[in-house]
Each structure stands twice: as C-alpha cells, then as structure tokens.
mmCIF file of C-alpha atoms in Angstrom:
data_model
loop_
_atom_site.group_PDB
_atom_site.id
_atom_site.type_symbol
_atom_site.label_atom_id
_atom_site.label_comp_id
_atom_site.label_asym_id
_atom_site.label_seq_id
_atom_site.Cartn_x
_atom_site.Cartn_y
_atom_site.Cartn_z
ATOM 1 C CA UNK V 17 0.310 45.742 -82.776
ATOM 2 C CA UNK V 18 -1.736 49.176 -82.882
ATOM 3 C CA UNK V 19 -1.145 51.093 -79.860
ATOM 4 C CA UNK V 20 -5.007 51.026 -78.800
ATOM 5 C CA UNK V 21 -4.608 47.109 -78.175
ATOM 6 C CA UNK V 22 -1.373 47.398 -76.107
ATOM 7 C CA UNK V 23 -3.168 50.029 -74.032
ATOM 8 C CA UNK V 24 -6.497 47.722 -73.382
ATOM 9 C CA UNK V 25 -3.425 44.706 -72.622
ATOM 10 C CA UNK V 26 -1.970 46.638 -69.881
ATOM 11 C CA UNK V 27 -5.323 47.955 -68.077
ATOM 12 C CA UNK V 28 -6.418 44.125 -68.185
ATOM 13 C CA UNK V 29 -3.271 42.905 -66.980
ATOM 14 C CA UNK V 30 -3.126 45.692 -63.630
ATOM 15 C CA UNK V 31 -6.983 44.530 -63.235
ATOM 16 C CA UNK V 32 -6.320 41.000 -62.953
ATOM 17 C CA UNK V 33 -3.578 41.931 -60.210
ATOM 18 C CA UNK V 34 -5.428 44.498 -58.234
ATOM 19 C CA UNK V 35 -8.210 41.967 -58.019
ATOM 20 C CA UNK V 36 -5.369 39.162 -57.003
ATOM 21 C CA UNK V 37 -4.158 41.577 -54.042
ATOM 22 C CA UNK V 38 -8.040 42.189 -52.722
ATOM 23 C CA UNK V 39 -8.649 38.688 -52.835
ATOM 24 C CA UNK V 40 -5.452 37.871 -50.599
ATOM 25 C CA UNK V 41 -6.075 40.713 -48.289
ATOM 26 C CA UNK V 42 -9.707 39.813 -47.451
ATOM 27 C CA UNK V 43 -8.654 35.529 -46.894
ATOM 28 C CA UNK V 44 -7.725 36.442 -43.101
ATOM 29 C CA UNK V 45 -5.447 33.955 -42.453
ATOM 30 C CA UNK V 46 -1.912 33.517 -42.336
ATOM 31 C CA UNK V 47 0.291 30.613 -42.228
ATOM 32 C CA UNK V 48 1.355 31.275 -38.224
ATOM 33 C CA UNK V 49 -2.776 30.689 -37.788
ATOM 34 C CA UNK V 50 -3.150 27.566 -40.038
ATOM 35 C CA UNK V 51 0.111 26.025 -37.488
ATOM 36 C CA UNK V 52 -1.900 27.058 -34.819
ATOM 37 C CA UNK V 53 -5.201 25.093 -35.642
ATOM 38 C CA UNK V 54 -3.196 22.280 -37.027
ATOM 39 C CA UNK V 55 -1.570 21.883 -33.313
ATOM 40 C CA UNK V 56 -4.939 22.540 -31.200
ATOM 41 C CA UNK V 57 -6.256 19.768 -33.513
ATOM 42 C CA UNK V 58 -3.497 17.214 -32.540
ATOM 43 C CA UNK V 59 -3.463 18.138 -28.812
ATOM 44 C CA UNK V 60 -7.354 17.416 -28.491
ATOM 45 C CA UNK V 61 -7.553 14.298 -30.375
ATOM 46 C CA UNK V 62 -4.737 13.223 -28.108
ATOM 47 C CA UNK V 63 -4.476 12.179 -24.136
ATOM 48 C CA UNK V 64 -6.102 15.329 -21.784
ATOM 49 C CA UNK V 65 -3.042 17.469 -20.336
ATOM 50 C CA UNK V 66 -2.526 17.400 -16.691
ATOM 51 C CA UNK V 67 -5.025 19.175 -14.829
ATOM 52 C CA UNK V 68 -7.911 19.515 -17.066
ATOM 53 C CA UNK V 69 -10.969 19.077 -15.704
ATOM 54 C CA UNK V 70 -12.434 15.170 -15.701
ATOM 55 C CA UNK V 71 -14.828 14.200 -18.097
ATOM 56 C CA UNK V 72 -15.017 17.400 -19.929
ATOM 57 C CA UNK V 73 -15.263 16.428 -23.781
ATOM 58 C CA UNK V 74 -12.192 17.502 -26.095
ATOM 59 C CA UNK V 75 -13.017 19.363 -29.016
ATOM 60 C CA UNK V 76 -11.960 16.053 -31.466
ATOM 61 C CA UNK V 77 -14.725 14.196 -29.013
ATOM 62 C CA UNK V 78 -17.091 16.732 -29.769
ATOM 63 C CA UNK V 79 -16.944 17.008 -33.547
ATOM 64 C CA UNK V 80 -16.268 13.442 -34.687
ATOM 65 C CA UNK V 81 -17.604 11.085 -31.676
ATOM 66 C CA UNK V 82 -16.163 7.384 -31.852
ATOM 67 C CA UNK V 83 -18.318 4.235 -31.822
ATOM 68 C CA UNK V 84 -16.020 3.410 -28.883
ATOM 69 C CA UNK V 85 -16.350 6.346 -26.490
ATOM 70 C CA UNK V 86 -17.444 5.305 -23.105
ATOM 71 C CA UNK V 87 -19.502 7.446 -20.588
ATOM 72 C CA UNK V 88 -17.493 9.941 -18.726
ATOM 73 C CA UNK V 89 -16.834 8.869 -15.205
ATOM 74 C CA UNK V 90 -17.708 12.596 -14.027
ATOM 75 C CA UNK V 91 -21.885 11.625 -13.820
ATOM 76 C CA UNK V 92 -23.832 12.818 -10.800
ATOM 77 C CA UNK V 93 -23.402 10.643 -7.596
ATOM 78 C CA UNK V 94 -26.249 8.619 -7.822
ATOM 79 C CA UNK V 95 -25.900 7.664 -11.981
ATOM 80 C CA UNK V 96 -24.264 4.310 -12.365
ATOM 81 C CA UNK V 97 -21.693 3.554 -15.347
ATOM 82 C CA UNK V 98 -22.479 -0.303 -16.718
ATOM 83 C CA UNK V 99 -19.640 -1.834 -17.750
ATOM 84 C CA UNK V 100 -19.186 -3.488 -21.787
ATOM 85 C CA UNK V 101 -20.418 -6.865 -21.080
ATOM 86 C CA UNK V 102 -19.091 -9.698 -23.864
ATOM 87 C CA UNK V 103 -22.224 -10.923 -24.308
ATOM 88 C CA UNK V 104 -26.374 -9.589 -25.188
ATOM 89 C CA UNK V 105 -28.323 -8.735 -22.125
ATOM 90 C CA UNK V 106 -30.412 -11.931 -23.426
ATOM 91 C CA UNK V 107 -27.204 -14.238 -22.275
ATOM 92 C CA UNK V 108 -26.490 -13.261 -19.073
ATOM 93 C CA UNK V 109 -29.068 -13.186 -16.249
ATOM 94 C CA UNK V 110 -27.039 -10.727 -14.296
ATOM 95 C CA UNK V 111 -25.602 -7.767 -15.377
ATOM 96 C CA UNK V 112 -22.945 -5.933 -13.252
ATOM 97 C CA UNK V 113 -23.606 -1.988 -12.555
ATOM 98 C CA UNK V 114 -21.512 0.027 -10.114
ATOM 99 C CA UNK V 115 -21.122 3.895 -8.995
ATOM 100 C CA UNK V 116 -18.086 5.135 -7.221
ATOM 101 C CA UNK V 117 -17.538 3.343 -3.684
ATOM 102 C CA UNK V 118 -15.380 5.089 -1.238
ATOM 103 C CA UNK V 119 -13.227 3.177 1.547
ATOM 104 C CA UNK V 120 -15.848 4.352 4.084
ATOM 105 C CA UNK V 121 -19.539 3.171 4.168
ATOM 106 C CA UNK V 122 -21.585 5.781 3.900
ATOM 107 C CA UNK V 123 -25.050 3.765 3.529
ATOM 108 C CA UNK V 124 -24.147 1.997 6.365
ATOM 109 C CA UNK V 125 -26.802 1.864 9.514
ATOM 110 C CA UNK V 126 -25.222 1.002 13.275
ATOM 111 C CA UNK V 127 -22.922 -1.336 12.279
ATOM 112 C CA UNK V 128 -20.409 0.656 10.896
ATOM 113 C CA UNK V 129 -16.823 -0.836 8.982
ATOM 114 C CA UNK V 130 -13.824 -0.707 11.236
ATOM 115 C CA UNK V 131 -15.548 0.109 13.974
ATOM 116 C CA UNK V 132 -14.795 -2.755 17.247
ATOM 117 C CA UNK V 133 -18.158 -3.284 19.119
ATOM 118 C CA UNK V 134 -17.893 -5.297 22.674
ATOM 119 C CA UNK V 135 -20.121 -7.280 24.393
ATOM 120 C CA UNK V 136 -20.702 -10.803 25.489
ATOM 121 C CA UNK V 137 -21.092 -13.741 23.668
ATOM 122 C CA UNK V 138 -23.687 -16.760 24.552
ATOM 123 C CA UNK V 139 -24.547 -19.970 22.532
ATOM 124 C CA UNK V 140 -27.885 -21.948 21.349
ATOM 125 C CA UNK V 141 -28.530 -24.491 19.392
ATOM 126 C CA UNK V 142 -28.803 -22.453 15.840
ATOM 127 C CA UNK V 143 -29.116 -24.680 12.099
ATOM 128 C CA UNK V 144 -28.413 -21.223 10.468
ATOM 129 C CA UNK V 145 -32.490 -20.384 9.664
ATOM 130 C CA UNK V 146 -34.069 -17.798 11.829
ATOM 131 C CA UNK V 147 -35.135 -14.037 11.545
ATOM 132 C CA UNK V 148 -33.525 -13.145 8.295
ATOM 133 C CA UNK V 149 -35.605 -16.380 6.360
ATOM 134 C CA UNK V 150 -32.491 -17.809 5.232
ATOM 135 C CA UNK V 151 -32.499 -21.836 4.556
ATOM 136 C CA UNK V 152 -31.127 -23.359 7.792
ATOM 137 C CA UNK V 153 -28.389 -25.963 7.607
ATOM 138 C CA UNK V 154 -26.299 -25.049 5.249
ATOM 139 C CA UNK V 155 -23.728 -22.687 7.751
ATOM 140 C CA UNK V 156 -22.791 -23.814 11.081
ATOM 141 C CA UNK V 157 -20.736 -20.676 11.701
ATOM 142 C CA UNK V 158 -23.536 -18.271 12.518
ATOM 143 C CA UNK V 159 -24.458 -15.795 14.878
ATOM 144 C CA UNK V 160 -28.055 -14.117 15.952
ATOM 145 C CA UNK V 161 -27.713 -10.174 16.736
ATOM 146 C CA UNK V 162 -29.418 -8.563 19.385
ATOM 147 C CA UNK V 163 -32.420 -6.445 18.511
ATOM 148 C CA UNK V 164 -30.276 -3.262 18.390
ATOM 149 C CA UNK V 165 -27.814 -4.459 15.980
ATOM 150 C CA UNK V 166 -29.833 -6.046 14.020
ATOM 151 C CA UNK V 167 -32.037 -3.177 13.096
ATOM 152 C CA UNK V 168 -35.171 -4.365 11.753
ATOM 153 C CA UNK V 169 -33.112 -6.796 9.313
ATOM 154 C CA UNK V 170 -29.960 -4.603 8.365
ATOM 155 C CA UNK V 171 -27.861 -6.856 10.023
ATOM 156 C CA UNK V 172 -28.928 -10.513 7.880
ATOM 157 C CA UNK V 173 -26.243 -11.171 6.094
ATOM 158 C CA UNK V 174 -23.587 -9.193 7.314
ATOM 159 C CA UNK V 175 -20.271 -11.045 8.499
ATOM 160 C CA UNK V 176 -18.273 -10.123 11.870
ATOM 161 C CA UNK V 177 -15.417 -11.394 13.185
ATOM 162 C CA UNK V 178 -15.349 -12.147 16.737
ATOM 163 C CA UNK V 179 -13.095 -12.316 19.414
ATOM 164 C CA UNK V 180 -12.457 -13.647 22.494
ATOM 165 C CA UNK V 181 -9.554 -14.551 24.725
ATOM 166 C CA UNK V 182 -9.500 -17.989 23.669
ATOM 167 C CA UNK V 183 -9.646 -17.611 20.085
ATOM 168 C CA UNK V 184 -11.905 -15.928 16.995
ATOM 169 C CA UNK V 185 -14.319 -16.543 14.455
ATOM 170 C CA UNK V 186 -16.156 -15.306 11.586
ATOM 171 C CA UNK V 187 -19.762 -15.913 11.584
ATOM 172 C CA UNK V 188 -22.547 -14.860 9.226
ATOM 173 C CA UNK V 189 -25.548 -12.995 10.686
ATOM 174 C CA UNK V 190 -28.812 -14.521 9.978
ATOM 175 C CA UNK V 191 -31.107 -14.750 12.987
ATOM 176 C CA UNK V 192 -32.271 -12.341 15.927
ATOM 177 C CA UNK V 193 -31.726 -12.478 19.820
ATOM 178 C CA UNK V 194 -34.291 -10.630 21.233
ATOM 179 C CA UNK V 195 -35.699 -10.109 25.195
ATOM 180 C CA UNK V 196 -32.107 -10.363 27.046
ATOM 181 C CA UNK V 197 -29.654 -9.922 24.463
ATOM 182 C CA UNK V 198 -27.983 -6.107 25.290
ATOM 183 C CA UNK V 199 -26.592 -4.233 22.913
ATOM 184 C CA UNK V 200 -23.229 -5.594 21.158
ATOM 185 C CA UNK V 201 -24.015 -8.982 22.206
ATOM 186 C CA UNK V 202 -23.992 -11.575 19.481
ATOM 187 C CA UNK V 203 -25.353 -15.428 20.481
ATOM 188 C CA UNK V 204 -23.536 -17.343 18.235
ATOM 189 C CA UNK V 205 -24.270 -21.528 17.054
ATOM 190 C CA UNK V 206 -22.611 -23.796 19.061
ATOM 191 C CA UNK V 207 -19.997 -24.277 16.617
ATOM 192 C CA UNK V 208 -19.027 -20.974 16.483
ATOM 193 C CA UNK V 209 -19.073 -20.738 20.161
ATOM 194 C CA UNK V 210 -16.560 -23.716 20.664
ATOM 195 C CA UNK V 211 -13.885 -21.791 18.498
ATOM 196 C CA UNK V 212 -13.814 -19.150 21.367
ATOM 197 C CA UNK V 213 -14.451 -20.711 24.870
ATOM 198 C CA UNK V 214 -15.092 -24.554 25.909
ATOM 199 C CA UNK V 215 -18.806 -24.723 26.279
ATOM 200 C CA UNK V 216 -19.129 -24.745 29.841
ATOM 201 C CA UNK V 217 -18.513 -21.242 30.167
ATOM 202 C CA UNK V 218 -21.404 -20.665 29.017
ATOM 203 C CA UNK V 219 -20.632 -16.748 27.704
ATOM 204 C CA UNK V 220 -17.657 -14.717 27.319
ATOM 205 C CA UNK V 221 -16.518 -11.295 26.829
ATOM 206 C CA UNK V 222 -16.161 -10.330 23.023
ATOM 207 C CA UNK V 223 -14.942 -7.807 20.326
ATOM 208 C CA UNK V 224 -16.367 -8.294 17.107
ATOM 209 C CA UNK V 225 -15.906 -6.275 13.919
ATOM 210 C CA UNK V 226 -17.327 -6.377 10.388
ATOM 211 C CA UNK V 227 -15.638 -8.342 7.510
ATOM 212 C CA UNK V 228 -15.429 -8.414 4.298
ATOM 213 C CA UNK V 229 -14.643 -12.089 2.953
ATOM 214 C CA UNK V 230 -12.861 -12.963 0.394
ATOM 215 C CA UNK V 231 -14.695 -16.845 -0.252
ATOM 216 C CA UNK V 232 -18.524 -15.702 -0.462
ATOM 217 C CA UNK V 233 -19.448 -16.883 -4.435
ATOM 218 C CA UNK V 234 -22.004 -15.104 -5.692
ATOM 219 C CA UNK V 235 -25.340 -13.202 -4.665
ATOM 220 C CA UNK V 236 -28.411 -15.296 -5.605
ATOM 221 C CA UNK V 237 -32.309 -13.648 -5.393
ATOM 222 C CA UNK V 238 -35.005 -15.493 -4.096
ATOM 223 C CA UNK V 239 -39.027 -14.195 -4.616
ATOM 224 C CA UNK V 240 -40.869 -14.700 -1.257
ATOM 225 C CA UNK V 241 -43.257 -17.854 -1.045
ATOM 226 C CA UNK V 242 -47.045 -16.027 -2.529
ATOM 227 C CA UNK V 243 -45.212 -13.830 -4.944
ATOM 228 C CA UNK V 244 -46.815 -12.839 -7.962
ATOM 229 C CA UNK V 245 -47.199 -9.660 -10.274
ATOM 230 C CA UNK V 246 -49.433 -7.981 -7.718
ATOM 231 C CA UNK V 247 -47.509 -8.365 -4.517
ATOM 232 C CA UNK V 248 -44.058 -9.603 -3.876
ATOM 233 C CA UNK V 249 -41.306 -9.857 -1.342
ATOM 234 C CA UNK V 250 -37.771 -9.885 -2.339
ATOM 235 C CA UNK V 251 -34.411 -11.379 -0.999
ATOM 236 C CA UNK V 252 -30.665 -10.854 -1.568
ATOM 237 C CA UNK V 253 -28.937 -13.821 -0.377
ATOM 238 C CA UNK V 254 -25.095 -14.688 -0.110
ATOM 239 C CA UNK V 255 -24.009 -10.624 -0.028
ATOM 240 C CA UNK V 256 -20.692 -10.015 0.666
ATOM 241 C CA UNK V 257 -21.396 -7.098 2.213
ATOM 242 C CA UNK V 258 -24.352 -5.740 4.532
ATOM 243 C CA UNK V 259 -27.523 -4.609 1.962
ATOM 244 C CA UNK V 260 -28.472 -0.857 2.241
ATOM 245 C CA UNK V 261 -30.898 -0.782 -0.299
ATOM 246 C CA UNK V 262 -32.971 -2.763 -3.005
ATOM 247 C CA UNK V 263 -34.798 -1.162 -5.851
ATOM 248 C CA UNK V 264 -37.316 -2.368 -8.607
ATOM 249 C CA UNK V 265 -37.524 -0.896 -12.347
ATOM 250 C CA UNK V 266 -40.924 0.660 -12.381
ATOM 251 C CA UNK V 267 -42.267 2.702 -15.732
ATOM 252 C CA UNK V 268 -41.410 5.313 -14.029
ATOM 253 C CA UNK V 269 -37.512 4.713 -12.815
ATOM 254 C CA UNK V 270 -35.997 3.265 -9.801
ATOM 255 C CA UNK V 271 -38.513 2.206 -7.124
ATOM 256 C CA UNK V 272 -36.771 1.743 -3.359
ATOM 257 C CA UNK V 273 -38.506 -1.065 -1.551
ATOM 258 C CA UNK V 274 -39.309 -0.735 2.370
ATOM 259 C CA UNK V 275 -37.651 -4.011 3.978
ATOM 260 C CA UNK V 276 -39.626 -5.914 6.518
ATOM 261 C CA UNK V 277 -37.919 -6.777 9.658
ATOM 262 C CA UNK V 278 -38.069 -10.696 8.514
ATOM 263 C CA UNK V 279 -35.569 -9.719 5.401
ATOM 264 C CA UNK V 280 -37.672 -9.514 2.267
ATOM 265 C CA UNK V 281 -37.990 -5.768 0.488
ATOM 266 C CA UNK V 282 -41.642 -5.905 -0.409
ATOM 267 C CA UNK V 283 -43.725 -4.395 -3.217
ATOM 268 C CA UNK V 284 -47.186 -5.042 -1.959
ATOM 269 C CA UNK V 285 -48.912 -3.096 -4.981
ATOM 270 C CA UNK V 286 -46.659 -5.213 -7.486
ATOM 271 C CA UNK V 287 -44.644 -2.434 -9.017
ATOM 272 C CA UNK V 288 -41.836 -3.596 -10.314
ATOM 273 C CA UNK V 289 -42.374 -7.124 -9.512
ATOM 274 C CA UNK V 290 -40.734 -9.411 -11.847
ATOM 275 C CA UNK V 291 -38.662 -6.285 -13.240
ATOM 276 C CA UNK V 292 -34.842 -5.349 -13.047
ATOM 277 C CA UNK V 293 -33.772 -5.198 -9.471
ATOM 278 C CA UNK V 294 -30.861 -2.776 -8.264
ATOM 279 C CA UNK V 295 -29.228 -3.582 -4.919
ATOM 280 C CA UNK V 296 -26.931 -1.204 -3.333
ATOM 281 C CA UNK V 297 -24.099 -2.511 -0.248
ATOM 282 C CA UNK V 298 -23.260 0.110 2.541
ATOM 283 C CA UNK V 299 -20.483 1.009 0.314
ATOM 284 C CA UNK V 300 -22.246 2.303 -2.088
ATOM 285 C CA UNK V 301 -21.851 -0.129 -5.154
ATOM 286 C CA UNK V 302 -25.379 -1.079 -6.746
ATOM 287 C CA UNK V 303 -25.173 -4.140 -9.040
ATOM 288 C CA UNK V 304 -28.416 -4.002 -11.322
ATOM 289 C CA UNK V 305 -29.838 -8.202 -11.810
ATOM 290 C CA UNK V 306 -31.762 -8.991 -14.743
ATOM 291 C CA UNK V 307 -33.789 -12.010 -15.883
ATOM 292 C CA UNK V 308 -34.682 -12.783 -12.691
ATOM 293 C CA UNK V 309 -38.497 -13.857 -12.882
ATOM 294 C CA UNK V 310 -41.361 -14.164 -9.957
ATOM 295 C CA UNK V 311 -40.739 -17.444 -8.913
ATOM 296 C CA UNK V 312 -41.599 -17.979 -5.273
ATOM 297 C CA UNK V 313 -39.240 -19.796 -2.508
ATOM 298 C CA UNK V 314 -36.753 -20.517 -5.593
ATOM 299 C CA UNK V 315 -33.131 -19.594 -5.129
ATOM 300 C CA UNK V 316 -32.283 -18.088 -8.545
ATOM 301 C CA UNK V 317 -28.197 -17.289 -8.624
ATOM 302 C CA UNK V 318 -26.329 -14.333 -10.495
ATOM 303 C CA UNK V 319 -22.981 -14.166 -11.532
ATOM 304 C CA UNK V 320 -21.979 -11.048 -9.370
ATOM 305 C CA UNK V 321 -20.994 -10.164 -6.014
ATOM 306 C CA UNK V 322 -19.834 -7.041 -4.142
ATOM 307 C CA UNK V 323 -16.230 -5.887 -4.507
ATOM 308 C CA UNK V 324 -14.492 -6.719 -1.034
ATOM 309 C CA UNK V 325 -13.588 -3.992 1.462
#
C-alpha cells in the first residue's frame, strides 16, 4: 500500500478516537450516579420513611399518578375526604362524608361530652312530641330540658344519661321545660321517671351526662310542612349525636342554615332547598345526604349515622 494511504489511515483512525474520548467526557454521568437515581426511584415509589411529612407527594406520585391514588388526608380543617362508595351517586340516597373528629367536641354549645351536670328531676305526662317537632309516641324514654340547656334547640336530639339514687336512665331530648325549670334540671316522661324514684316523690336530685348510643339506626331528614323551592325548613332526626350545624349546596358552596328554636334549619329565600345537605355533630364529623327531595312532613331515611363517642 503507498505510504500516502497508510498516512491518511492513521490520521482517520486517531480522529475517530479523539472524537470517542470528547464524546465520553462531555456524557456527565458515571455509573456511582446512574445507582444513585436507580435507588431514589425505588425508595419513592415505595412506602414514605419514618418521619416524612404527611401527605406530601413522592416523586413516583408526582410523575406517573395512579388511577387509584386517594386524596391526601393532610387537607385544611374544614375540607372533607368522601370515602369510595361501591355504588353511583344515582344508587344511594345518602352518601357518607367525614373530616377528622377529635375525642373532644369542639362544636359543642353548653352541653359539653363528659361533663356531669346536677340538678333535679320532675315528671309529666310526655308522648315524646314537643319543642323539637319530633312525632310523639314513638319513645317513652324522654326528657324535656330546661330553657338553658336546651339552647334555642341545640339540645333536640341529644341523649343523657341520668342518675339518681334509686337507679338511671337514658332518655332522648326532644321537648322544652320552660318558666320553673332551673338550670340542669331535666323533666323527664313518666316512664323515665319510674326507672329512678317511685312516683310519689314527685322530684329527685340528679346527675346526668351525655351519651353516645350504640342502638340509634340511622339519621332520616324530614322537609318542614309548606316547604317548597322558595322557602324551606329542615330537620335531622334520629342523630346519634347532638347537631352543630346543617348546611345546603348553593351555586355558590356550602350555605349554613340559622336553626329556629322549634328545630328546623330554615332557608326562607329557598337557597339550597331541595339541594345536597351537609350536617355536622359537635364532634366535628359532617355526613353530606343526597337525593333527598322537598317533600314536606315526610320522613325520608339515609343510610348513615354518626360514629359513636
């Protein structure tokens, strides 16, 4: 071969090489960095190590987000987290919604969770209707607050556990005793009465504290009798626990509701009326009630109740 090709071989071939070493020079990575990715990969795709901060999205979550991911329980207090319900919104009248709830009661109004109140207890002849518009004769074991407890209504519905020397009971609070009722007085049925003292005592010295039952069922919603999309009253019956506050779904959110002292939240423009209706316990769980329509002085039932405390 002349020696002018063998020269023009060997220029090409150190060309080729110099342009090899550039290339690997300018790549910038190195096998320790590759490992290094590889492992921060596998750690975020995995469980969150101990101590990271809650609800913070992984890097895995971030890139390549999973038809299954769930909202992060780390929301602001008031958002609520809905729950995967087995069936379409269509199917099931009531839909269950909750936020945190802490042991305490923070919603709560004078009647306050472990808390004993004392008084006296008297007795009349009660069918379980009264103040708080709740259809009489269906509970015998009832009880009617006295104006201070019952606080313009936030006392319907809420069950205390009395006691006396002779005995206790659990009643459900659905009426009023006004004029000479004191303060942490409770006049119970008769029924409920007999459990503690023989009725010729007349009335007896008391504790009572609030309960939480365990054998409630569920809540059922009932439209006030002259409800329609204009103007309507609203009532939560069969709560487990005492009712701090009941919302509409207005165009533009959540809509509270003022509650009259006879126990209906009213909407006397008709916002909301006929809408989704939120109701929040003194513990702070809201449970959001669907496909319930205006239809006055009819008891329409749900399938949820509030946890028990």
């Amino acid at each position: 071969m002349p020696r002018r090709w063998l020269f023009l071989s060997a220029a090409s071939a150190l060309v080729v090489v110099s342009l090899v070493i550039v290339l690997l020079q300018g790549d910038g990575s190195d096998p320790g960095s590759r490992d290094a990715g590889s492992v921060a990969g596998a750690r975020a795709s995995g469980a969150s190590p101990t101590g990271s901060t809650p609800g913070s999205p992984s890097p895995s979550r971030t890139r390549t987000p999973t038809p299954s991911a769930s909202p992060t329980a780390a929301e602001s207090p008031g958002a609520s987290v809905h729950a995967p319900s087995p069936t379409s919104s269509a199917a099931r009248p009531a839909e269950r919604s909750t936020r945190a709830v802490t042991a305490s009661a923070p919603l709560a109004g004078r009647i306050k969770p472990g808390v004993t109140y004392r008084g006296v207890a008297t007795f009349y002849d009660a069918d379980g209707g009264g103040a708080c518009m709740y259809d009489p004769g269906g509970d015998v074991l009832t009880g009617a607050m006295n104006s201070a407890d019952y606080e313009s209504a936030r006392a319907c519905g809420a069950f205390v556990r009395v006691d006396a020397g002779g005995g206790s009971v659990t009643v459900r609070i659905t009426n009023e005793c006004p004029g000479d009722c004191a303060p942490g007085q409770i006049d119970l049925s008769a029924e409920a009465f007999a459990r503690l003292a023989a009725p010729s005592a007349g009335r007896v010295p008391i504790s009572w504290t609030l309960v939480s039952p365990s054998d409630t069922g569920t809540v059922s919603v009932r439209y006030k009798t002259g409800s329609t999309r204009w103007w309507c009253g609203i009532q939560l019956i069969g709560h487990r626990n005492p009712l701090a506050r009941l919302e509409v779904r207005t165009g533009g959110g959540w809509r509270a509701l003022p509650r009259a002292g006879y126990n209906y939240f009213l909407a006397e423009d008709g916002g909301g009326c006929g809408g989704s209706i939120r109701v929040t316990d003194i513990y702070g769980e809201r449970l959001t009630l669907d496909g319930i329509a205006v239809r006055p002085d009819t008891v329409q039932p749900t399938r949820v109740q509030f946890a028990r405390h």
